[in-house]
Tab-separated table of C-alpha atoms in Angstrom:
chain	number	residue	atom	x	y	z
A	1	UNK	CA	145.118	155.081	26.460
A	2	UNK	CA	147.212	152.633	23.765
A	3	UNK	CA	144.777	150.598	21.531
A	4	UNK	CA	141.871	151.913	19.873
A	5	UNK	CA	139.558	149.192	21.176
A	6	UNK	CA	140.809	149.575	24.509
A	7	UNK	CA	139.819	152.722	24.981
A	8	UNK	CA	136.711	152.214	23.289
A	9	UNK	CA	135.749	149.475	25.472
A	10	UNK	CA	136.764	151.935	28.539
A	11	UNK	CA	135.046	154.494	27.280
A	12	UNK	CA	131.810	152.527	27.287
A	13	UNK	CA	133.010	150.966	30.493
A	14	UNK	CA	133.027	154.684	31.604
A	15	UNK	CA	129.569	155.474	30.397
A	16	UNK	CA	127.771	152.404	32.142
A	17	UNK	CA	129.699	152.907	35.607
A	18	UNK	CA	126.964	153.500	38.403
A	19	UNK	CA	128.840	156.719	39.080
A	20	UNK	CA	128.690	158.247	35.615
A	21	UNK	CA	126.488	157.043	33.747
A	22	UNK	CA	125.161	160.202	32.547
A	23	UNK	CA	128.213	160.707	30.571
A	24	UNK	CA	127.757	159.952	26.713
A	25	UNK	CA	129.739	157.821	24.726
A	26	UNK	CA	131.506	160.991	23.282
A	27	UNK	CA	132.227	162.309	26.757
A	28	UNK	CA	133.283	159.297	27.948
A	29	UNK	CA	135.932	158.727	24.957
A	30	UNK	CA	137.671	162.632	25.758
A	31	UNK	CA	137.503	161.721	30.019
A	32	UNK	CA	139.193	158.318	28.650
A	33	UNK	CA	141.755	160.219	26.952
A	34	UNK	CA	142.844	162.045	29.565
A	35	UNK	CA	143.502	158.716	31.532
A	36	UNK	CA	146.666	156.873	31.586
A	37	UNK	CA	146.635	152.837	31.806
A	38	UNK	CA	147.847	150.917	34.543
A	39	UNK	CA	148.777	147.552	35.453
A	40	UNK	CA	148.102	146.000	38.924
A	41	UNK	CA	149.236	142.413	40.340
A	42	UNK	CA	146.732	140.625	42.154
A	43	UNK	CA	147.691	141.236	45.936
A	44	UNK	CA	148.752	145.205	45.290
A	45	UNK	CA	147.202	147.659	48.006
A	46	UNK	CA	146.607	150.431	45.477
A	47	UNK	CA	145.742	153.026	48.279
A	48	UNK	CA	145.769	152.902	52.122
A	49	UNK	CA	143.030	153.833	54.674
A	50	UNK	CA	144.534	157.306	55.890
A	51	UNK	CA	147.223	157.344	53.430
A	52	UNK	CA	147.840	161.547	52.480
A	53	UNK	CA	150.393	161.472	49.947
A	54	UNK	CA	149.580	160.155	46.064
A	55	UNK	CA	145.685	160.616	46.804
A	56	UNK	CA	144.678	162.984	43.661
A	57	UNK	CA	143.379	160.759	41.460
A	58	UNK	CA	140.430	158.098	40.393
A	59	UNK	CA	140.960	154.772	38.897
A	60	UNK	CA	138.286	152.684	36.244
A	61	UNK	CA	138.612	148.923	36.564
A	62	UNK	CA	138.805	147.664	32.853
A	63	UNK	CA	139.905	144.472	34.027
A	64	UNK	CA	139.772	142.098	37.315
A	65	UNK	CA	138.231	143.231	41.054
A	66	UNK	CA	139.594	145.502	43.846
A	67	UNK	CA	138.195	144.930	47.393
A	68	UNK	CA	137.691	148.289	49.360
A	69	UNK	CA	137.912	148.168	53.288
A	70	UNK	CA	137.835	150.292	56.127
A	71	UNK	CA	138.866	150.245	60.296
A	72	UNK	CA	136.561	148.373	62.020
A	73	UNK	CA	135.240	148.916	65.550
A	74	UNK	CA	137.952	146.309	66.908
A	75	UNK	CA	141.518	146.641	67.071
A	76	UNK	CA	142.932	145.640	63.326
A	77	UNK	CA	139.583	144.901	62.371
A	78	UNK	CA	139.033	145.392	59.032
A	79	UNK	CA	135.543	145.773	57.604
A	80	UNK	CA	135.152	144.928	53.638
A	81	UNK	CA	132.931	147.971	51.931
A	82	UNK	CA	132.876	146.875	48.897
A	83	UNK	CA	134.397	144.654	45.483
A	84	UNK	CA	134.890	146.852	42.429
A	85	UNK	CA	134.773	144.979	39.504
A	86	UNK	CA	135.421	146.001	36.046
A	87	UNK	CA	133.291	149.123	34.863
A	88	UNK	CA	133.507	150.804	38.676
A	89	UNK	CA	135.181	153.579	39.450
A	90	UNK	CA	137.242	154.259	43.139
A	91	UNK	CA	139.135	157.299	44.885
A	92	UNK	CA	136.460	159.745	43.278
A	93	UNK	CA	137.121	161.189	46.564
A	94	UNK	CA	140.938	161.545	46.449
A	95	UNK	CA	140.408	163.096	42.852
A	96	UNK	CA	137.937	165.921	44.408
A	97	UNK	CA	139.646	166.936	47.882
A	98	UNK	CA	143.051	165.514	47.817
A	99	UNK	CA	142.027	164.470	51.443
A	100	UNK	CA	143.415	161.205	53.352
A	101	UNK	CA	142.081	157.772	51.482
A	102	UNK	CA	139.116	156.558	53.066
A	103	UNK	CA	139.357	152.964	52.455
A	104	UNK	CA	142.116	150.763	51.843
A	105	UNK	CA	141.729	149.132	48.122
A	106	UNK	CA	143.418	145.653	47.162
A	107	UNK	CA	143.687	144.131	43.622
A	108	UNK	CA	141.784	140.697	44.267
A	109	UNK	CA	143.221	139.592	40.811
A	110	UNK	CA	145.350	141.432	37.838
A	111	UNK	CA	144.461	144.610	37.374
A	112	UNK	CA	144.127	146.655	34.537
A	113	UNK	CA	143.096	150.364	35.229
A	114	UNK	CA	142.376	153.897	33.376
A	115	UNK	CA	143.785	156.387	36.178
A	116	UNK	CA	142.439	159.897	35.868
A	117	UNK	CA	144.630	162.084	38.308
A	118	UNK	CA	143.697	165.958	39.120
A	119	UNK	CA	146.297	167.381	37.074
A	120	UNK	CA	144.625	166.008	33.961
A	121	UNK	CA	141.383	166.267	35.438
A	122	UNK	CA	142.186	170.397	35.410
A	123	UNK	CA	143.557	170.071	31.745
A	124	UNK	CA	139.473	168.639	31.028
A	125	UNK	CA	138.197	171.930	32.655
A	126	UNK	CA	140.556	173.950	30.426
A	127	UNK	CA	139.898	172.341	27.144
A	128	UNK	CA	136.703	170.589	27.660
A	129	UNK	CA	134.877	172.715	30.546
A	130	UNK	CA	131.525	171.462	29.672
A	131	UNK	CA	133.384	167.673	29.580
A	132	UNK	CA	134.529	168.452	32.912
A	133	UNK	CA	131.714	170.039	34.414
A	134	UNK	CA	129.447	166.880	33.381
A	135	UNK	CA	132.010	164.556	34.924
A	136	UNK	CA	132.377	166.548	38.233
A	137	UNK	CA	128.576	166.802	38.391
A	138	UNK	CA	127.786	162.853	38.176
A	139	UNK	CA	130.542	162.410	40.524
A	140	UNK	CA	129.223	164.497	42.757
A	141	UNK	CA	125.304	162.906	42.641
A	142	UNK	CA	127.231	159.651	43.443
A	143	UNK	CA	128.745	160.846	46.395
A	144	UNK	CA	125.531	162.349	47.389
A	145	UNK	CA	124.022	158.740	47.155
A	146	UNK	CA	126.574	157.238	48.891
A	147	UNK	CA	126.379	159.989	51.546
A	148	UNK	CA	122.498	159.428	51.934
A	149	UNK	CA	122.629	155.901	52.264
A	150	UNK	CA	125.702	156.063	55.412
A	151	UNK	CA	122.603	158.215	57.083
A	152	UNK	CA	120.133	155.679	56.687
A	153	UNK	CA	122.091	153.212	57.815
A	154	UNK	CA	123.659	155.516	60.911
A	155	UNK	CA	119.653	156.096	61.152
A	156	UNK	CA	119.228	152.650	61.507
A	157	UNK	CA	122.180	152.033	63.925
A	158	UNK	CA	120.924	154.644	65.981
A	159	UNK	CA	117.389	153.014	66.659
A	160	UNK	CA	119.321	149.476	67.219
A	161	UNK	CA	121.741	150.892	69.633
A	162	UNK	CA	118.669	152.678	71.504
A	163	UNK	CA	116.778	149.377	71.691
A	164	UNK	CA	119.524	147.266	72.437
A	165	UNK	CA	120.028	149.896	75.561
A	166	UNK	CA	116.567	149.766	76.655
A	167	UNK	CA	116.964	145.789	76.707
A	168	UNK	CA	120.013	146.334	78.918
A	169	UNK	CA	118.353	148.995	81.333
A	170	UNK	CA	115.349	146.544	81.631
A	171	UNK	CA	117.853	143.634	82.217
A	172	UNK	CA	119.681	145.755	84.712
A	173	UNK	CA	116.650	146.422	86.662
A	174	UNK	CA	115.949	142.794	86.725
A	175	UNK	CA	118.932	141.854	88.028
A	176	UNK	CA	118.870	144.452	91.026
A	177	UNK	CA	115.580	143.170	92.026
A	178	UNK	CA	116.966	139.407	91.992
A	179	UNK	CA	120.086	141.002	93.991
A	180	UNK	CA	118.033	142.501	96.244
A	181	UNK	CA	115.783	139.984	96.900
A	182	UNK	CA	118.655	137.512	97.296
A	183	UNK	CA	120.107	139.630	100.147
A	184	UNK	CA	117.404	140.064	101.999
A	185	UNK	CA	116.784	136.573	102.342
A	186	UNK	CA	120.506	135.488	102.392
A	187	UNK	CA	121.245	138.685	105.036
């Protein structure tokens, strides 16, 4: 990171994000050193839903808001997750598993980001395992919170989608009997 303040003021950033906030302020300054700054134009798409190449790292918003957004049910529907403003981290997951994005992320406004990739991410673990080991642990609780909370609301999905097809079987029934009662008199 450049200027001393900067990467003070990420490194606090860093210790007040939901994700890990268990990190101390000394923690948080070595994680911010491994990061490299970036600057994002308002409009970017940073990552893509699905996208498999360029998907190993995390970024910290220092500066502006990034709106997250998945597939929705409908063809090109697009469902918003989330707005990440400044202090939030996103593509935690990319950084752990390299896997496909999960959500597509836009800069709402200009962006200025701390990127931590994997590469320097594995250069923490060598010099500063216990560094490392902290950061990879909070991460992990948040995805475990995140993870929790899709249940409860599949949970909840799952009792509205069983009511709403007990309304429809009762509605069904009704309208048999009114078709049946409307041929027998009309037949």
């Amino acid at each position: 990171m450049a200027s001393v303040n900067l990467r003070e003021e990420a490194a606090l950033m860093l210790t007040r994000s939901s994700i890990v906030a268990e990190l101390d302020i000394h923690d948080a300054r070595i994680i911010v050193d491994a990061m490299r700054p970036m600057a994002v134009k308002a409009g970017t798409v940073i990552m893509t839903e699905g996208q498999t190449d360029d998907v190993d790292y995390m970024a910290l918003v220092l500066e502006g808001q990034v709106r997250a957004e998945g597939s929705g049910v409908g063809d090109g529907d697009e469902v918003v997750i989330s707005v990440i403003d400044a202090g939030q981290l996103f593509g935690e997951m990319g950084l752990i598993d390299g896997s496909p994005r999960s959500a597509t992320c836009t800069a709402l406004t200009d962006l200025k980001l701390a990127v931590l990739t994997r590469r320097a991410l594995r250069g923490l673990v060598e010099v500063q395992p216990a560094v490392a080991a902290r950061l990879m642990l909070s991460i992990s609780r948040a995805l475990a919170e995140r993870l929790r909370e899709s249940n409860r609301r599949l949970r909840t999905l799952s009792q509205i989608s069983r009511a709403m097809q007990a309304e429809l079987g009762a509605v069904h029934a009704v309208n048999k009997r009114l078709l049946a009662a409307q041929a027998r008199k009309g037949g």
